[in-house]
Short mmCIF file of C-alpha atoms and ligand atoms in Angstrom, two decimals:
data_model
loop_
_atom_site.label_atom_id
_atom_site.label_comp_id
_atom_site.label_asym_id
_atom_site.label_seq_id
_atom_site.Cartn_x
_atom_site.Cartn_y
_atom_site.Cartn_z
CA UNK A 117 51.37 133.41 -44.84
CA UNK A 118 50.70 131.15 -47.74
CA UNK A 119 53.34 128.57 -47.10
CA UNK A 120 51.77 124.76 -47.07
CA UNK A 121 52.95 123.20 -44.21
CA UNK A 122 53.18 119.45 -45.74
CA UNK A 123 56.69 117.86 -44.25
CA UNK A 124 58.54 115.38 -46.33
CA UNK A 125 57.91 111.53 -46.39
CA UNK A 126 59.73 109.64 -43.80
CA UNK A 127 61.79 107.56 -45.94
CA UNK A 128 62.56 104.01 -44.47
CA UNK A 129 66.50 103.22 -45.17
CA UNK A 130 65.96 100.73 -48.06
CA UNK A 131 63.59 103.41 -50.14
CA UNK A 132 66.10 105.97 -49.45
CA UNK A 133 68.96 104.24 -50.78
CA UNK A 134 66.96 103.43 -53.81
CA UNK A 135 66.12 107.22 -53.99
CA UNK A 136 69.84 107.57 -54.14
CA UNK A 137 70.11 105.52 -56.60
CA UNK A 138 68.17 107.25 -58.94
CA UNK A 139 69.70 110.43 -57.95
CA UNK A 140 73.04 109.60 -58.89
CA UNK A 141 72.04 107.69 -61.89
CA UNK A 142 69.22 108.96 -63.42
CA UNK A 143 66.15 107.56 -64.95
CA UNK A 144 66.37 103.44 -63.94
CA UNK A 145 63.77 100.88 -65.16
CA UNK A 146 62.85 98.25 -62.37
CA UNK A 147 65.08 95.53 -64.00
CA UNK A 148 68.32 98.09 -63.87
CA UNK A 149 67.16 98.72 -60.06
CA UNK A 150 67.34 94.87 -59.32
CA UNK A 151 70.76 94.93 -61.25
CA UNK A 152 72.20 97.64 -59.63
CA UNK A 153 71.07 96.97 -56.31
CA UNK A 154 70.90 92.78 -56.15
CA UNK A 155 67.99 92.88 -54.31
CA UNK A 156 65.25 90.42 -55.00
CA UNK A 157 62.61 91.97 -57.18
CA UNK A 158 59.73 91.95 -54.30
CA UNK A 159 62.04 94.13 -52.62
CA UNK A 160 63.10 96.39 -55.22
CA UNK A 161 59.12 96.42 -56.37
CA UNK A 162 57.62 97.25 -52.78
CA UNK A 163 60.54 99.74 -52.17
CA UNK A 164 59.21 101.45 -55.80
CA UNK A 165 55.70 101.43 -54.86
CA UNK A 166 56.62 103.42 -51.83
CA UNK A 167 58.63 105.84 -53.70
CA UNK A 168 56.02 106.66 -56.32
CA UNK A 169 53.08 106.62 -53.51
CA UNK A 170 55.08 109.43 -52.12
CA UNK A 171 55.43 111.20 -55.97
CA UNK A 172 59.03 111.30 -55.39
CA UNK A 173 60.09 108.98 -58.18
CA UNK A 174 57.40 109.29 -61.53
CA UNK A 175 57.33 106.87 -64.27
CA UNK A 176 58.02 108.30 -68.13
CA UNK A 177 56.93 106.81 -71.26
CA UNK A 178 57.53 103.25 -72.15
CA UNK A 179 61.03 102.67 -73.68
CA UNK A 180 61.39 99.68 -75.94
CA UNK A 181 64.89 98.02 -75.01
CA UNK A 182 66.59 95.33 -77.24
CA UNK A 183 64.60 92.91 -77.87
CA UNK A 184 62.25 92.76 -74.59
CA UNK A 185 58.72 94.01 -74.05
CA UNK A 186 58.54 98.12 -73.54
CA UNK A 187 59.77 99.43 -69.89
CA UNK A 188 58.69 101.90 -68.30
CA UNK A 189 61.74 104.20 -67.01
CA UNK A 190 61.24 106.15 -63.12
CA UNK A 191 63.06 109.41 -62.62
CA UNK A 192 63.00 112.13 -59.41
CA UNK A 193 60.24 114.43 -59.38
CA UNK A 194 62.39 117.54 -58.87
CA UNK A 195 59.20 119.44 -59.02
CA UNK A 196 57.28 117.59 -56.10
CA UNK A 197 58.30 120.22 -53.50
CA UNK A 198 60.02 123.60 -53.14
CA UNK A 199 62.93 124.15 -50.93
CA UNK A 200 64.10 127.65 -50.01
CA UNK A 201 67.82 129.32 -49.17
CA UNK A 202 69.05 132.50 -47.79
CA UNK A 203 72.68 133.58 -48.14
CA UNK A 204 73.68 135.99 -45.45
CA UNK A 205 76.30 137.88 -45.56
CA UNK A 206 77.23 141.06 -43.50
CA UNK A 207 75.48 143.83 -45.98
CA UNK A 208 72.45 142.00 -47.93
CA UNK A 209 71.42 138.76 -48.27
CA UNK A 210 70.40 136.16 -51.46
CA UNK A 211 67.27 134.26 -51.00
CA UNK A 212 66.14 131.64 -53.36
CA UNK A 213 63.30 128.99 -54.25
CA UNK A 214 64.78 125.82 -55.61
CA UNK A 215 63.79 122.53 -56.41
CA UNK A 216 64.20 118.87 -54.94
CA UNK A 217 67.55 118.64 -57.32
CA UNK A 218 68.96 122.21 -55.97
CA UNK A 219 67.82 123.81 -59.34
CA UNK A 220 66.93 127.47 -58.70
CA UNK A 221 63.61 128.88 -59.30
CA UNK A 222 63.95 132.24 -58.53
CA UNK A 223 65.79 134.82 -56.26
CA UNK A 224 65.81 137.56 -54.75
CA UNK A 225 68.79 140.21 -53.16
CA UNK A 226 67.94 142.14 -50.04
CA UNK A 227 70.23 144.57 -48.92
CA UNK A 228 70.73 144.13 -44.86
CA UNK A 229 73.06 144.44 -42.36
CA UNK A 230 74.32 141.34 -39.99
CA UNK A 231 74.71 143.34 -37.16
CA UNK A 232 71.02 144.83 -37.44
CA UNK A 233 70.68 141.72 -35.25
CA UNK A 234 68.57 138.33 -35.73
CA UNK A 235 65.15 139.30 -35.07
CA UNK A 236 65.59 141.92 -37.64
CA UNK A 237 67.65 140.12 -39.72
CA UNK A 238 65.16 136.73 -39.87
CA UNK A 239 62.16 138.60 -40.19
CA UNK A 240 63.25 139.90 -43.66
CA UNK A 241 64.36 136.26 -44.71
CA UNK A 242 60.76 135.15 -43.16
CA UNK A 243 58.98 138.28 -45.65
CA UNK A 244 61.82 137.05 -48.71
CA UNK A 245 60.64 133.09 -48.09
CA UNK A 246 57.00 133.52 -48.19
CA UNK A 247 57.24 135.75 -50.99
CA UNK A 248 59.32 133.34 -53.20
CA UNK A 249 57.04 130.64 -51.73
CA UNK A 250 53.59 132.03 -53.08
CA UNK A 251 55.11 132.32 -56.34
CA UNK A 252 56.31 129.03 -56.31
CA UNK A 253 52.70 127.03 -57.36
CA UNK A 254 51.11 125.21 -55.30
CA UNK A 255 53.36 122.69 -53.75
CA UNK A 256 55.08 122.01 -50.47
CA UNK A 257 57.51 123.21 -48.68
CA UNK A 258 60.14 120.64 -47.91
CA UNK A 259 63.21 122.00 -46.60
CA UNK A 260 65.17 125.41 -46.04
CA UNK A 261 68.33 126.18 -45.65
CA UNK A 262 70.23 129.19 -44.22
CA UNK A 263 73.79 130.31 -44.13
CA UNK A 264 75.38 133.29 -41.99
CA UNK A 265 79.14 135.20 -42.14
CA UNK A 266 80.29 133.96 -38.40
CA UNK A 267 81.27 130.28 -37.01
CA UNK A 268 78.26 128.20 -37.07
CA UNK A 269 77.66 124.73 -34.64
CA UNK A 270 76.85 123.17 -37.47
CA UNK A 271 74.45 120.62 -35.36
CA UNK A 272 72.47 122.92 -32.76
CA UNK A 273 71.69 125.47 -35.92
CA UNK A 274 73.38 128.56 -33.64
CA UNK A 275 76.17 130.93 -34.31
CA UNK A 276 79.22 130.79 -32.16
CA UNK A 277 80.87 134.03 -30.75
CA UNK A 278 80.72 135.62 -34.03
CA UNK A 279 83.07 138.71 -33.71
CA UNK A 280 81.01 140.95 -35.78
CA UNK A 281 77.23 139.44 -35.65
CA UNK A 282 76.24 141.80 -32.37
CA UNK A 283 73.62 139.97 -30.96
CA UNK A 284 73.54 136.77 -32.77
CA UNK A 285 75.73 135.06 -30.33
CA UNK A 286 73.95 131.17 -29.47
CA UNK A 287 70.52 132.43 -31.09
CA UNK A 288 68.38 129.55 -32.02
CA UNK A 289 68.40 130.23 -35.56
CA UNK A 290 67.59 127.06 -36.53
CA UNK A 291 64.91 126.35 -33.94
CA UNK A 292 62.92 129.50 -35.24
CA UNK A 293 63.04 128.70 -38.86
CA UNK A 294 61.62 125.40 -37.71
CA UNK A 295 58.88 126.79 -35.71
CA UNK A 296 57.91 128.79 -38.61
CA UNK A 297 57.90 126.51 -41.67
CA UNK A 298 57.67 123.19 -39.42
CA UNK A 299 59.88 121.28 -42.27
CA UNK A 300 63.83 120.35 -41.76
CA UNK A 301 66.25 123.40 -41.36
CA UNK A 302 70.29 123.39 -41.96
CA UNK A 303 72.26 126.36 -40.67
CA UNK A 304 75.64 126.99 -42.19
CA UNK A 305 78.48 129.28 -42.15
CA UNK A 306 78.06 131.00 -45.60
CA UNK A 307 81.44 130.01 -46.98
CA UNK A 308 81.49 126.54 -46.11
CA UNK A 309 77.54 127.10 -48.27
CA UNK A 310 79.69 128.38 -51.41
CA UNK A 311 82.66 125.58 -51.08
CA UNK A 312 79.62 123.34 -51.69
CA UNK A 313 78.41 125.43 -54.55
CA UNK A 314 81.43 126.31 -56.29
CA UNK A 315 81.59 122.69 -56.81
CA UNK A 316 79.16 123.00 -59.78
CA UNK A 317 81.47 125.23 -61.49
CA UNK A 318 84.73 123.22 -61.21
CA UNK A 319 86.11 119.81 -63.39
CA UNK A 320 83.72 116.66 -62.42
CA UNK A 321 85.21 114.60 -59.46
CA UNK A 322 86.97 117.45 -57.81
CA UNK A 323 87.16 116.81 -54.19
CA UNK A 324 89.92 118.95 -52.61
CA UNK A 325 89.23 122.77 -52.95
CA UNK A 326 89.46 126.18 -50.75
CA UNK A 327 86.98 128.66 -51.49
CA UNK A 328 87.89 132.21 -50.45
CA UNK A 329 85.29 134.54 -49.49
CA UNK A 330 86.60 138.29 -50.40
CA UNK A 331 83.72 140.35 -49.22
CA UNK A 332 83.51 143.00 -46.69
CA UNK A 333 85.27 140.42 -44.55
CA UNK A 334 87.53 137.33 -45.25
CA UNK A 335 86.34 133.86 -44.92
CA UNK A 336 87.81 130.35 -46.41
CA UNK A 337 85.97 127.24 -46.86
CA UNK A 338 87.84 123.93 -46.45
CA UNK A 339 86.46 120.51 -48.73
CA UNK A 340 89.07 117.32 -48.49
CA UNK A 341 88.03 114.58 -50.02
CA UNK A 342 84.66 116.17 -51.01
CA UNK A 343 83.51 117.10 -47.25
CA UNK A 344 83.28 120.28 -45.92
CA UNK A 345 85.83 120.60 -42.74
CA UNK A 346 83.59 122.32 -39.99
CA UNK A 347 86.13 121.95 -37.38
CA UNK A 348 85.65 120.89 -33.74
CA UNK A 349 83.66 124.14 -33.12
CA UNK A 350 82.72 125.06 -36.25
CA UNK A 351 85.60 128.06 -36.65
CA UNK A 352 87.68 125.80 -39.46
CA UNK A 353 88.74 128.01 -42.39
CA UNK A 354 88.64 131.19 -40.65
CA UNK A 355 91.66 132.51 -42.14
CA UNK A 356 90.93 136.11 -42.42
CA UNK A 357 91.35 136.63 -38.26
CA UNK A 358 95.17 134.78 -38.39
CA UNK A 359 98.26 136.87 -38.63
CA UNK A 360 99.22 138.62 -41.57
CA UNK A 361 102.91 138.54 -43.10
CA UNK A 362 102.64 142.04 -44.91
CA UNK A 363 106.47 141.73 -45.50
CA UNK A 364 107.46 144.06 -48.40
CA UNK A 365 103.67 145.17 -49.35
CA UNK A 366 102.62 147.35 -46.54
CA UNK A 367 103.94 148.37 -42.59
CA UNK A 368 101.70 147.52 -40.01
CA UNK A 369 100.48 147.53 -37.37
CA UNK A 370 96.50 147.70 -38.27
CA UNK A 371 93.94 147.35 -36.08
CA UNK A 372 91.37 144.68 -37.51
CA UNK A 373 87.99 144.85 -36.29
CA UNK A 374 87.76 142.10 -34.38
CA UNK A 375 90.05 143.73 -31.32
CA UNK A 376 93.18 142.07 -32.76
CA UNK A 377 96.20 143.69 -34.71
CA UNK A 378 97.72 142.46 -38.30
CA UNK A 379 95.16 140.08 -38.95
CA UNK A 380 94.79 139.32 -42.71
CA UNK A 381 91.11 140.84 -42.99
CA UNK A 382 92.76 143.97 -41.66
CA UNK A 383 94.99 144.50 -45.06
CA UNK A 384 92.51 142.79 -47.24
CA UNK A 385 89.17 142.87 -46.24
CA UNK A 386 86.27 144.87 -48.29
CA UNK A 387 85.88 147.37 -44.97
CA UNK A 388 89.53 147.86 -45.11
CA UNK A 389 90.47 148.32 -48.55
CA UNK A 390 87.87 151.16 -48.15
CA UNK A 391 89.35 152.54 -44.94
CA UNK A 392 92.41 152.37 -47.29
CA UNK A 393 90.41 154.08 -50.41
CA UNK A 394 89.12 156.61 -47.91
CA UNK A 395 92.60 157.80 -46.54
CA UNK A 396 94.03 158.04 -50.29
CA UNK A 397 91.53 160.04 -51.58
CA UNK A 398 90.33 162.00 -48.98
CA UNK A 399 86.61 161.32 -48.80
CA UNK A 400 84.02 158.59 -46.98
CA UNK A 401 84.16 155.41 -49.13
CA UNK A 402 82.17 152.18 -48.37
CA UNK A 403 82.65 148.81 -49.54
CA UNK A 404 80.27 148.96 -52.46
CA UNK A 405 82.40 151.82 -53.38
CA UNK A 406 85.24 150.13 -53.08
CA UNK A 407 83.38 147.15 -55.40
CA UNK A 408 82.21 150.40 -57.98
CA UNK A 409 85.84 151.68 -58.06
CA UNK A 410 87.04 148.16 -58.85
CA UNK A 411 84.60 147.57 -61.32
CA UNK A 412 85.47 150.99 -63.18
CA UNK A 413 89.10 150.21 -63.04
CA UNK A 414 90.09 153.36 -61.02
CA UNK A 415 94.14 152.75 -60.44
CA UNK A 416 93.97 153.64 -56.57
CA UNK A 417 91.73 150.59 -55.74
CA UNK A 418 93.56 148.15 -58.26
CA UNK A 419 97.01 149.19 -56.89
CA UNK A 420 95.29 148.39 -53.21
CA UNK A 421 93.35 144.97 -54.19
CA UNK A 422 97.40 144.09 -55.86
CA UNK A 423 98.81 144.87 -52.73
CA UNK A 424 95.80 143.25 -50.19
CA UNK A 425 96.22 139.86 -53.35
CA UNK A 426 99.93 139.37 -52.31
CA UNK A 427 99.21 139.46 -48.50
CA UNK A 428 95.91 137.28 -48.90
CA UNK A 429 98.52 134.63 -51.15
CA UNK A 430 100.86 134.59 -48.42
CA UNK A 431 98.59 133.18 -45.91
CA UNK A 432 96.52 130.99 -48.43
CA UNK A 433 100.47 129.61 -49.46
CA UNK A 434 100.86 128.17 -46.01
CA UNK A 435 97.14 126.69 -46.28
CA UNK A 436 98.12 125.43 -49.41
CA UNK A 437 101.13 123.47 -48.52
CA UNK A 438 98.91 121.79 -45.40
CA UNK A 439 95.98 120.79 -47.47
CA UNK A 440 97.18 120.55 -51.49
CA UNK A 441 93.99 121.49 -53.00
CA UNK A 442 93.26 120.90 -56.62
CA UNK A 443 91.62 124.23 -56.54
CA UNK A 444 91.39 127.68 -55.12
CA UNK A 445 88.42 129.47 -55.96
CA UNK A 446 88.23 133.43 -55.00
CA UNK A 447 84.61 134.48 -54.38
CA UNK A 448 82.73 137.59 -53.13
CA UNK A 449 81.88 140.69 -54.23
CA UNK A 450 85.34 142.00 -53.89
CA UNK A 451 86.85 138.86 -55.34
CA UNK A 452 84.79 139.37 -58.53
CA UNK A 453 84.72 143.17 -59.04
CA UNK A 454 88.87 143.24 -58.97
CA UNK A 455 88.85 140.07 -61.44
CA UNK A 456 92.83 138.91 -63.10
CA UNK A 457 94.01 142.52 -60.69
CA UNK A 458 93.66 139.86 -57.17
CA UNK A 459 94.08 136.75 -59.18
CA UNK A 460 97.81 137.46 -60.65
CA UNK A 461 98.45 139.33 -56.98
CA UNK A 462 97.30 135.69 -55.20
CA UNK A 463 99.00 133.33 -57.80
CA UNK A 464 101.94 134.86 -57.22
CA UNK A 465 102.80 134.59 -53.81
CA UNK A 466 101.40 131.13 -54.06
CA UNK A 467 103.60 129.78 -56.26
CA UNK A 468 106.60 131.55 -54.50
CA UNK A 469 105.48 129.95 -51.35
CA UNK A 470 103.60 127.05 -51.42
CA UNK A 471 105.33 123.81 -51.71
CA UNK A 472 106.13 122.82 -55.94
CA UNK A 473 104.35 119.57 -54.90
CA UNK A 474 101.31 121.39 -53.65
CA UNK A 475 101.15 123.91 -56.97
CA UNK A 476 101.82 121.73 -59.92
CA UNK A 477 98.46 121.03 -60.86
CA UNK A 478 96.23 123.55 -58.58
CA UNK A 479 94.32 125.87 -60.03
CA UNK A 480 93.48 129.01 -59.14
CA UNK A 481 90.43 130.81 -60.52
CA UNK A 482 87.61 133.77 -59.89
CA UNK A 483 84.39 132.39 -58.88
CA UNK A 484 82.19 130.88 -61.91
CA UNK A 485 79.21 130.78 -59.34
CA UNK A 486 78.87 134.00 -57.69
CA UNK A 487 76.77 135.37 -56.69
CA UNK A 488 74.81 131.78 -56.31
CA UNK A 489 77.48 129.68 -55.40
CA UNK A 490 76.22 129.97 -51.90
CA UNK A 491 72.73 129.22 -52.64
CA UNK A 492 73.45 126.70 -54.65
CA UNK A 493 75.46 125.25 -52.32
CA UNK A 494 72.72 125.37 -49.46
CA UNK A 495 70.11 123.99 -51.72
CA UNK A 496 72.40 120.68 -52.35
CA UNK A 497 73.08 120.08 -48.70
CA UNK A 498 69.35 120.58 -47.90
CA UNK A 499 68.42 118.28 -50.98
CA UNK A 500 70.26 115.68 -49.32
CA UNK A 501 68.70 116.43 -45.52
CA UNK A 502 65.67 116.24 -47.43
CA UNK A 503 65.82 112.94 -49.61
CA UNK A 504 68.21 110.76 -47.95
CA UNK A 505 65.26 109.95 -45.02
CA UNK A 506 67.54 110.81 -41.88
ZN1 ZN B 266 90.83 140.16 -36.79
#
């Protein structure tokens, strides 16, 4: 264990909102703080001396401006403390090391499975952090985020009646992190993680997006108005476990693995497409098969990921029609091996289906971000635990 266990300042309210500031704006001198904020300069001045005490904020060089005297311009010190992210997702996970502004560091992909259970499961995250932390220099850990394929109560840091995490049901995930790095800790469900991240890879001020996870599973994430919907318990989004109309692409019923019949994850999950693979060609296939297959263009799996594209686009067209999205983003391993063979499959049934309102100026893409649009998007939310002093 070589992890420094310094926590973050305890911002008072007025500090973090000039912290904000900053954030949002980048580099301010003092007199365009007092502008932008209208506070008195005392206030603005004590508020700065707190904020470069703490080596958050750094002054650069002396700028000359107009005709006044030289000012000296304060920026975040991104580099003032590490923060560190796992993506979990049923077969392996993504760790990374970022810093204070969510940049990444470094990474690292562990193959593991979910149901292997949480002990197991976190101690490899545990070995992954402090790893990525010892080669991240000698500063402080501030914050670490974690996000895992189930329903997550977003508040307590615990998974929810997951119906494929054996095991992981109410764990204090959250809790243990904590006891081990003693700095802030933010469970997620991972696709609500990449909604956030996907973000990055989308037009500036775009605030109303579904993120589809197509992995071994199927997962959505929800952001209206540029907040993630959790839900009341946490289950919002989780499309792949509603019924599937298969109408004029396949005849049910399927059994999905979650005790139910016809759900959409049974016709277009990862797991299924290779239960599908393995039937057609008559020997065991898994789903990184099914992702090698994909990616080598083999006309079995395409005709499949078509087929499992028009029933996803069915469902997504009636989620599309409730929410009017700017932009649908398909993600996961799946997702991004099968490429324009799911995309064209999707688009079309949405734009059969969904509302004309809803489609005239959505967008529907492959992920940009994978595979760190989940990272990325844990390393934003944990930013802002971290900074905004709550
Ligand atoms: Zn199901």
């Amino acid at each position: 264990m070589t992890t420094r266990r310094a926590t973050p300042p305890d911002l008072d309210p007025g500090s973090a909102e000039l912290l904000a500031l900053v954030r949002r704006r980048g580099a301010l001198t003092r007199a365009e703080m007092t502008e932008a904020t209208g506070w008195a300069r005392v206030t603005v001045t004590s508020r700065l001396e707190r904020l470069l005490a703490d080596g958050l904020l750094v002054g650069d060089e002396a700028v000359v401006q107009g005709r006044g005297r030289p000012a000296t311009r304060y920026r975040l010190d991104s580099s003032r403390a590490m923060q560190l992210v796992a993506d979990v997702g049923a077969l392996g996970m993504r760790l990374a090391r970022v810093d204070l502004e969510g940049n990444i560091e470094d990474t690292r992909s562990i193959p593991v499975e979910i149901a292997r259970g949480p002990e197991e499961v976190l101690a490899l995250v545990r070995k992954g952090f402090d790893e990525l932390a010892a080669a991240g220099g000698d500063r402080p850990l501030w914050g670490i985020g974690i996000s895992l394929p189930g329903p997550v109560d977003f508040a307590a840091g615990k998974v929810v009646s997951p119906p494929i995490m054996t095991g992981w049901h109410a764990y204090p995930v959250k809790d243990t992190l904590q006891e081990w790095y003693a700095c802030p800790v933010l469970v997620d469900n991972d696709v609500n993680a990449m909604a956030i991240g996907e973000l990055d890879g989308l037009p500036p001020g775009t605030r109303d997006l579904l993120v589809v996870k197509v992995g071994t599973g199927i997962g959505c994430g929800i952001v209206c108005g540029g907040q993630v919907v959790r839900g009341a318990a946490g289950s919002a989004g989780d499309i792949g476990h509603t019924a599937a109309d298969a109408t004029g692409v396949r005849s049910g019923p399927v059994d999905c693995r979650c005790g139910k019949r016809d759900c959409v994850e049974a016709y277009t999950g990862g797991w299924a497409l290779a239960r599908d693979l393995e039937a057609e060609l008559d020997r065991p296939v898994s789903v990184d098969d099914v992702v090698d297959l994909l990616g080598r263009g083999d006309p079995t799996a395409l005709r499949l990921v078509g087929d499992a594209g028009r029933i996803l686009g069915a469902s997504l067209a009636t989620a599309v029609s409730l929410l009017n999205p700017s932009a649908v983003v398909l993600s996961g391993q799946i997702a991004v091996a099968a490429g324009d063979h799911l995309l064209t499959s999707v688009r079309e049934r949405i734009y059969a289906r969904a509302l004309p309102l809803a489609t005239r100026t959505l967008d529907i893409s492959i992920s940009r971000e994978w595979p760190d649009s989940g990272v990325q998007g844990l390393a934003r939310q944990v930013g802002e635990l971290v900074l905004s002093g709550s």
